[in-house]
mmCIF file of C-alpha atoms and ligand atoms in Angstrom:
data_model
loop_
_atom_site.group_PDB
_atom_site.id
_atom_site.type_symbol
_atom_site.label_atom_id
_atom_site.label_comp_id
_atom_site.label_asym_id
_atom_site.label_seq_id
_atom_site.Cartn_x
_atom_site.Cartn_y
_atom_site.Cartn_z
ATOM 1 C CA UNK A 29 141.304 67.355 58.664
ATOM 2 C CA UNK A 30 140.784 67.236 62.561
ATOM 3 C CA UNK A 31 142.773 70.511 63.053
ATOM 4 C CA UNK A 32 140.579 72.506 60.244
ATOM 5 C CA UNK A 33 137.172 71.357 61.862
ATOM 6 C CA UNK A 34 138.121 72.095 65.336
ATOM 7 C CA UNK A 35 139.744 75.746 63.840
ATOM 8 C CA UNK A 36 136.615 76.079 62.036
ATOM 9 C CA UNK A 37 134.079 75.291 65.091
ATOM 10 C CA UNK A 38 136.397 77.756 67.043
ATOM 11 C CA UNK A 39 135.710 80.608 64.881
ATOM 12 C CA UNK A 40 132.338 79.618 64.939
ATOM 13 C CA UNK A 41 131.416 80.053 68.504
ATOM 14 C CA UNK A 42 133.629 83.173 68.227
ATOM 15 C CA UNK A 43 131.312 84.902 65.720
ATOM 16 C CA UNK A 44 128.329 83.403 67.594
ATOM 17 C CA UNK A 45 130.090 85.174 70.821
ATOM 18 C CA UNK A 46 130.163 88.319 69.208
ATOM 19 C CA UNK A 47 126.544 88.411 67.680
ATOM 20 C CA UNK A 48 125.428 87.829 70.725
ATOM 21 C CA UNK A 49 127.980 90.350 72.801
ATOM 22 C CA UNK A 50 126.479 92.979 69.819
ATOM 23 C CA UNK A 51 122.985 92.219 70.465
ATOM 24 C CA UNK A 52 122.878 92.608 74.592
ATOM 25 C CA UNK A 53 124.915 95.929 74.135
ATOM 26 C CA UNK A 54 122.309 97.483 71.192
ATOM 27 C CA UNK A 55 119.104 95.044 71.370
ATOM 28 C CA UNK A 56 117.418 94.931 68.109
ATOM 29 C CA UNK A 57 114.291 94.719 70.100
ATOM 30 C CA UNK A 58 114.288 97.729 72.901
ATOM 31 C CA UNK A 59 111.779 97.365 75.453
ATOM 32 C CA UNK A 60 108.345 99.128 74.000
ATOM 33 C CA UNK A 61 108.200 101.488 77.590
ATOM 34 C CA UNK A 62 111.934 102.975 76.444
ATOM 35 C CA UNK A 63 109.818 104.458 74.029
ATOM 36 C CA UNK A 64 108.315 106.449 76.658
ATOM 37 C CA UNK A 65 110.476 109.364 78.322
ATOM 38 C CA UNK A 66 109.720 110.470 81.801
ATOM 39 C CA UNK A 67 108.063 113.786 81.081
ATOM 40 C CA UNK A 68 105.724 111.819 78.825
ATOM 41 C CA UNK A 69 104.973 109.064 81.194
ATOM 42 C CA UNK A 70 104.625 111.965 84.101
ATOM 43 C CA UNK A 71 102.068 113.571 81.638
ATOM 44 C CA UNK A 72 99.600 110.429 81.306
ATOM 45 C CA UNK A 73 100.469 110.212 85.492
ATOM 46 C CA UNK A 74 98.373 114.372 85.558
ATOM 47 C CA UNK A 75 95.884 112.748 82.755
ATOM 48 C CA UNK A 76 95.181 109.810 84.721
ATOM 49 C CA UNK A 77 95.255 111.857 88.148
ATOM 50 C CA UNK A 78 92.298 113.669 86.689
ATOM 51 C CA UNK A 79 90.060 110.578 85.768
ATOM 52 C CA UNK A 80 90.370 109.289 89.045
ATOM 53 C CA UNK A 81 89.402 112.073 90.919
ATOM 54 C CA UNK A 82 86.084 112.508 88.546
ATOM 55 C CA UNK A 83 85.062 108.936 89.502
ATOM 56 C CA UNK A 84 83.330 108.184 92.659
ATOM 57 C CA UNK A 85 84.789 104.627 93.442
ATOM 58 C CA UNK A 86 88.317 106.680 94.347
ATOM 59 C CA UNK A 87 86.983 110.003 95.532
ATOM 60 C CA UNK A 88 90.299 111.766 96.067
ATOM 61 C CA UNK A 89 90.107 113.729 99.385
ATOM 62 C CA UNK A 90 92.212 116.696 100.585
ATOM 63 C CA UNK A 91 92.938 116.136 104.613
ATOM 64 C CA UNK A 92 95.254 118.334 105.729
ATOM 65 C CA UNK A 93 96.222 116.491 109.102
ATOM 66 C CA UNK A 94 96.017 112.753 107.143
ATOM 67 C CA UNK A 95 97.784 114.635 104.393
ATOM 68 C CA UNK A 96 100.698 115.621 107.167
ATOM 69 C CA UNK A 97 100.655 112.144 108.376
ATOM 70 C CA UNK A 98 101.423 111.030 104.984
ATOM 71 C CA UNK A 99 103.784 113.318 103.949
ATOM 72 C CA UNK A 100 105.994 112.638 107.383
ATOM 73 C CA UNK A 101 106.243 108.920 106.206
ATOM 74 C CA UNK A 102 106.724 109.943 102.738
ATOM 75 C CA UNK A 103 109.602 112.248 103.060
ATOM 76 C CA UNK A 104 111.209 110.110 105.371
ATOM 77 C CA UNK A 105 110.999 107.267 102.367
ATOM 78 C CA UNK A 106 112.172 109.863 99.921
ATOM 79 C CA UNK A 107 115.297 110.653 101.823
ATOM 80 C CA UNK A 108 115.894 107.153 102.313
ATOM 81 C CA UNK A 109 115.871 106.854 98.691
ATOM 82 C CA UNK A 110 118.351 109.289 97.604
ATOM 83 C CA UNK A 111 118.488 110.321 93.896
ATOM 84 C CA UNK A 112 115.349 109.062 91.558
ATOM 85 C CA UNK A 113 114.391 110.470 88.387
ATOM 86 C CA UNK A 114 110.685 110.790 89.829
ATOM 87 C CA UNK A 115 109.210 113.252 91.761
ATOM 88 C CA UNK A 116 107.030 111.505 94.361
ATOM 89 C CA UNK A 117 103.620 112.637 94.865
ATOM 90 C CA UNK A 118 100.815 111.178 97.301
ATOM 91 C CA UNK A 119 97.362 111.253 97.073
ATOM 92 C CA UNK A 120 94.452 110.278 99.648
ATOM 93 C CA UNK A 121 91.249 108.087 98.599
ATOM 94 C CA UNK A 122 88.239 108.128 101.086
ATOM 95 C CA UNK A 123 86.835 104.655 100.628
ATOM 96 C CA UNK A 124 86.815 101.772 103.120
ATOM 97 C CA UNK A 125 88.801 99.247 100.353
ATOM 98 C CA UNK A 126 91.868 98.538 101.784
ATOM 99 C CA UNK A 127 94.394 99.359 99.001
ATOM 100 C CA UNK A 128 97.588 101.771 97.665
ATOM 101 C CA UNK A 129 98.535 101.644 93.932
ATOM 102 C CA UNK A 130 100.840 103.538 92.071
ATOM 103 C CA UNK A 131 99.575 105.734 88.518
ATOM 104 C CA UNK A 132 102.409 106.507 86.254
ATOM 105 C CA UNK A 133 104.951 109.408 87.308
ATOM 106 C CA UNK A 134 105.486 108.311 90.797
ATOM 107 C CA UNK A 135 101.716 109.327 91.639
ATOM 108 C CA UNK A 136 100.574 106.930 94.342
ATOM 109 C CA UNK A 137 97.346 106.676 95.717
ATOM 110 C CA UNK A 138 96.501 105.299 99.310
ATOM 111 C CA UNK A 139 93.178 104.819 100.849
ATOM 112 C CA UNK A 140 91.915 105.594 104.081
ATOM 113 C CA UNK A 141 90.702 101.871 104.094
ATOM 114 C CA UNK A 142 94.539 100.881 104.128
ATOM 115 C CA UNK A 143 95.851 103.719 106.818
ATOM 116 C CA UNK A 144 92.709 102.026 109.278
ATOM 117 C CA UNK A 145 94.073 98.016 108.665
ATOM 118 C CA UNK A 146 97.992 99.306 109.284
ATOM 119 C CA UNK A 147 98.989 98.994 113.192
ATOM 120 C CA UNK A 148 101.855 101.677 112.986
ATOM 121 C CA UNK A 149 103.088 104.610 110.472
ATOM 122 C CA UNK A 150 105.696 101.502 109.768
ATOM 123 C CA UNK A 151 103.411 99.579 108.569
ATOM 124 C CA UNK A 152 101.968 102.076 106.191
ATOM 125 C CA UNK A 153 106.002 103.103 105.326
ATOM 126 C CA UNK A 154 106.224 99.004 104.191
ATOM 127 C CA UNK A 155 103.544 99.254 101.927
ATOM 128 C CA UNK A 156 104.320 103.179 100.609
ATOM 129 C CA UNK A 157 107.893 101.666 99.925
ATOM 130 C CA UNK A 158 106.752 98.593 97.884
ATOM 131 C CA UNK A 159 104.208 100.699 95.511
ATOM 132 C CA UNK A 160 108.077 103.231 95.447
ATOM 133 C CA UNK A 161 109.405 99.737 93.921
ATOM 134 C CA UNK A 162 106.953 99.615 91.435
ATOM 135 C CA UNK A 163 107.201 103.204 90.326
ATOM 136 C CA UNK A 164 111.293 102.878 90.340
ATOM 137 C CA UNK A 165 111.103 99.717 88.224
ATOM 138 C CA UNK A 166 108.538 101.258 85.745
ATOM 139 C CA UNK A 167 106.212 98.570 86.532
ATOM 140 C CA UNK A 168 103.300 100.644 86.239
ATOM 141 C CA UNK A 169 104.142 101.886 82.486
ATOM 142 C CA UNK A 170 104.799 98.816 81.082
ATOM 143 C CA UNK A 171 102.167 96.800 82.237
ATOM 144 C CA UNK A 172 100.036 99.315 81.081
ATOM 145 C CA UNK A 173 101.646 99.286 77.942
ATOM 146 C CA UNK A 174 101.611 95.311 77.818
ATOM 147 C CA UNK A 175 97.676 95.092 78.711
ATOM 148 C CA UNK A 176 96.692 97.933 76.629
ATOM 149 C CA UNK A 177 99.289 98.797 73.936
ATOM 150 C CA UNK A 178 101.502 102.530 73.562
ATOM 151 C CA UNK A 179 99.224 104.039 71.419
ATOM 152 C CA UNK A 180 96.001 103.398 73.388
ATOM 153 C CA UNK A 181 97.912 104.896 76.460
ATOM 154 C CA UNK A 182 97.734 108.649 74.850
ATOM 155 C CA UNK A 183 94.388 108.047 73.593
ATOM 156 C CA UNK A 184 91.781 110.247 75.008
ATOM 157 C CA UNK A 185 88.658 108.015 74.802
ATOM 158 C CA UNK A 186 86.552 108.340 78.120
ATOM 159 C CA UNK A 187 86.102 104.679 77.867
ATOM 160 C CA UNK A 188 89.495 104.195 77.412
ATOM 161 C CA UNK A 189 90.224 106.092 80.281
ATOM 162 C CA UNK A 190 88.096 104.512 82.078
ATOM 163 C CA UNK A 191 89.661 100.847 81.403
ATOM 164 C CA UNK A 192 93.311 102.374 82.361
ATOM 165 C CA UNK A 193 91.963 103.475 86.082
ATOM 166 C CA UNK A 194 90.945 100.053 86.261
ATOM 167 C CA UNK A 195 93.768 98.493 84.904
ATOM 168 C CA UNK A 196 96.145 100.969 87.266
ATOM 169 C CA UNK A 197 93.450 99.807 90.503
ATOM 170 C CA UNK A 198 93.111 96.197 90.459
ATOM 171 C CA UNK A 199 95.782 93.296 91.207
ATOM 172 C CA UNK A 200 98.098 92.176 87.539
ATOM 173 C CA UNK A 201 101.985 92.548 88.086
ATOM 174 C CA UNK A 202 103.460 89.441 87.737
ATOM 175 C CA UNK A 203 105.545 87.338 90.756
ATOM 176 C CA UNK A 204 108.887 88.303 89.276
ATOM 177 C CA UNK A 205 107.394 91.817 89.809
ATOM 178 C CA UNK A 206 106.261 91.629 92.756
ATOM 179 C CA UNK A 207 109.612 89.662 94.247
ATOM 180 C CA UNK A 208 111.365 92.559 92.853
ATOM 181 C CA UNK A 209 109.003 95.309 94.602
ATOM 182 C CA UNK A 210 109.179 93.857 97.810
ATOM 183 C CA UNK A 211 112.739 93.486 97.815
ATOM 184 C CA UNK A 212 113.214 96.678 96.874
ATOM 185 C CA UNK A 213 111.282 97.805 99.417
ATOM 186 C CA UNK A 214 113.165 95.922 102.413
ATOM 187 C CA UNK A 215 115.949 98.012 101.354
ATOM 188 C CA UNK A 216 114.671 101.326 101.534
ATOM 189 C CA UNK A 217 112.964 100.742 104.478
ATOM 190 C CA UNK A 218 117.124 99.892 105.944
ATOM 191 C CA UNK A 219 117.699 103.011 104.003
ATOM 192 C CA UNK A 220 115.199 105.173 105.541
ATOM 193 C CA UNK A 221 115.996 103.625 109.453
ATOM 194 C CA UNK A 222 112.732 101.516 109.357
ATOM 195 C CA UNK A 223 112.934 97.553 110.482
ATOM 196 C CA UNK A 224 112.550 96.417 106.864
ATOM 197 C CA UNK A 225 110.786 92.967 108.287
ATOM 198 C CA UNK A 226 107.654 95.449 108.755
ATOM 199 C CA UNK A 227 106.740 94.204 105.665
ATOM 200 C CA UNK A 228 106.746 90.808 106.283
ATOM 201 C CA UNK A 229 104.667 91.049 109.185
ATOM 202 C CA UNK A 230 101.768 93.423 107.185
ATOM 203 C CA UNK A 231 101.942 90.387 104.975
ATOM 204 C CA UNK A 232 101.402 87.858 107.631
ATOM 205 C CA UNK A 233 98.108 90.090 108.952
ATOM 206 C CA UNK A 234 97.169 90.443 105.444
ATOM 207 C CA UNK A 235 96.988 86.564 104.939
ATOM 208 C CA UNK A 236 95.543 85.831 107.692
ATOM 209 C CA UNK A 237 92.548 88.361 106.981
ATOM 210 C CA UNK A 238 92.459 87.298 103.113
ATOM 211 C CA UNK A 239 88.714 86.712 103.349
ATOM 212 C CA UNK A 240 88.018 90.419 104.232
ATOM 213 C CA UNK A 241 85.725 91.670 101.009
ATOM 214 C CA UNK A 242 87.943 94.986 101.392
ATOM 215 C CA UNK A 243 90.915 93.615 100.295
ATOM 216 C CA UNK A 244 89.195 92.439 97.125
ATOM 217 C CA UNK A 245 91.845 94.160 94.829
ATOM 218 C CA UNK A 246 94.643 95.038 96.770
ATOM 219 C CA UNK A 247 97.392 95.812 94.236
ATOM 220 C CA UNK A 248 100.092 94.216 96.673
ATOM 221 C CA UNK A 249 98.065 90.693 97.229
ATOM 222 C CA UNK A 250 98.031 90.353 93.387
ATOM 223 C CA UNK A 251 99.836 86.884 94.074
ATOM 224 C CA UNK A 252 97.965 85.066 96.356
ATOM 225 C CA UNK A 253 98.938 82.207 95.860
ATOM 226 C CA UNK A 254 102.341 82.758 96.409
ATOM 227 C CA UNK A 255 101.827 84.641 99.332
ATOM 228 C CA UNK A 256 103.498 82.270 101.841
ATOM 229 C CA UNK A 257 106.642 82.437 99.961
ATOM 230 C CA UNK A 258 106.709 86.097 100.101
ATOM 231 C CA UNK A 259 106.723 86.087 103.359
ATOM 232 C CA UNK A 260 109.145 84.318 104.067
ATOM 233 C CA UNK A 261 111.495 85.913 101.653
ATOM 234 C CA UNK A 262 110.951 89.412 103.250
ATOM 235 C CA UNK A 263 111.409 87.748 106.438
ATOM 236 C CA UNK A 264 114.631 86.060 105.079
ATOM 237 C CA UNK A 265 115.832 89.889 104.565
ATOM 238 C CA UNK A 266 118.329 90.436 107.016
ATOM 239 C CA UNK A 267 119.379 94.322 107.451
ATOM 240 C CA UNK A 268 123.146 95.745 107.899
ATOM 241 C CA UNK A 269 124.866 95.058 111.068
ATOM 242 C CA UNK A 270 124.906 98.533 112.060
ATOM 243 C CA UNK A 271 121.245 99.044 110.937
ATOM 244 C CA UNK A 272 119.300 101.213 114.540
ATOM 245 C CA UNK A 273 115.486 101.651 113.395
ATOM 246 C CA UNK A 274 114.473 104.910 114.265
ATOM 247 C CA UNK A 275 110.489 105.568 115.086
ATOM 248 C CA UNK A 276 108.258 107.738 112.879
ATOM 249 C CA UNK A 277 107.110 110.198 114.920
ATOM 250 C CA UNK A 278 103.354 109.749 114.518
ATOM 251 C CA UNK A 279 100.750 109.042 117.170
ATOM 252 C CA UNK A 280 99.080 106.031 115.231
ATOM 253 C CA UNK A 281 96.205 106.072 117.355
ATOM 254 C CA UNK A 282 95.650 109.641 116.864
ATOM 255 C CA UNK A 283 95.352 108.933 112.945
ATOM 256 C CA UNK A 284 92.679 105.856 113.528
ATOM 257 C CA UNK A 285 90.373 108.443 115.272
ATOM 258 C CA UNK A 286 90.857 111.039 112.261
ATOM 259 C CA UNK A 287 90.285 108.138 110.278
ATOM 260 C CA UNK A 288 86.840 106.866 112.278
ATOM 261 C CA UNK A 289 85.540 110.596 112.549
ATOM 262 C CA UNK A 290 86.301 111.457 109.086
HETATM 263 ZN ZN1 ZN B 4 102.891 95.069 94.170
#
């Protein structure tokens, strides 16, 4: 009689085993972003693009020395990154908020607020490569999906539209997010032959300027209250033995005056 229940509960947690083996491999509930391919989530990236530069809070400029500037530390990220399924793109806002954010399709935005606060092209590398962990982790799409539902996403209502920008703009991705982001970008900074603790210590002047009304809704302070500990994680990040940083070539202090005489 023993035996038969013991056989019995055996077979149980087998079947139970398998169900669950079953439903990890082919999830009866696929994430809603799956839904959306690349091309199509590149395609709102162009639609939402457009929005932004047609309102005057981002006013999208065209620099061509800032633009260099950007590109130098953006290429250098790229290559560091190796194969993605994303083609990066980088965009310039004239507006004294200090802030970067990343619109769907790799598309990320940086203002000239944020390139006057960063010390060093590092600095501005740390914070490129943690909006490049967003976009990699489709972040972006589904918390854009989760806020405003799939089919609002293609709809083409101004005010709509206008609630997405905002949506993309403001601080909302969640700690586990944000954890991932910043880990992800300790390693491509290694990867690109940039101290990856950079980050840490943008945090560190970030935290200790918290009460600056330009930093308002910086996408990456979107935890504030767990700042501290994300801080000390990134600091915790300890690079490759054979790891040799090699310097952007950028004259920092050159870009502040662009910046002040823009
Ligand atoms: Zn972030």
């Amino acid at each position: 009689m023993r035996k038969s229940i013991v056989r019995d509960l055996v077979i149980l947690i087998v079947i139970f085993g398998m169900i669950w083996g079953i439903v990890s491999v082919f999830p009866i509930f696929p994430e809603k972003i799956e839904l959306l391919s690349i091309d199509r989530e590149e395609e709102l990236g162009e639609l939402y693009l457009e929005i932004i530069q047609n309102d005057p809070t981002f006013s999208l400029i065209e620099n061509q020395e800032l633009d260099s500037i950007v590109e130098i530390i953006g290429t250098r990220l790229i290559d560091g990154l190796g194969k993605s399924r994303y083609e990066y793109k980088f965009y310039l806002a004239e507006t004294e908020m200090i802030n970067a954010f990343t619109l769907p399709g790799a598309n990320i935005v940086i203002t000239t607020g944020l390139i006057n606060f960063c010390e060093s092209a590092e600095e501005l590398a740390s914070v490129i490569a943690h909006e490049m962990g967003h976009a990699e982790n489709r972040d972006v799409i589904s918390r854009l999906v989760k806020e405003l539902g799939l089919q609002i996403l293609t709809s083409s209502d101004p005010f709509v539209m206008g609630e997405v920008t905002r949506v993309l703009s403001s601080a909302g991705f969640d700690r586990k997010q944000e954890k991932e982001a910043d880990l992800f970008a300790c390693e491509l900074l290694e990867n690109s032959d940039i101290e990856p603790r950079t980050l840490a210590s943008f945090f560190r002047k970030l935290k200790e300027d918290i009460d600056n009304d330009l930093l308002e809704k910086f996408e990456i302070v979107s935890t504030h209250p767990n700042f501290t500990s994300r801080i000390r994680e990134t600091l915790e990040y300890i690079p490759s033995e054979d790891f040799e940083e090699i310097e952007i070539e950028v004259d920092w202090q050159e870009v502040i005056k662009m910046i002040e005489t823009q």
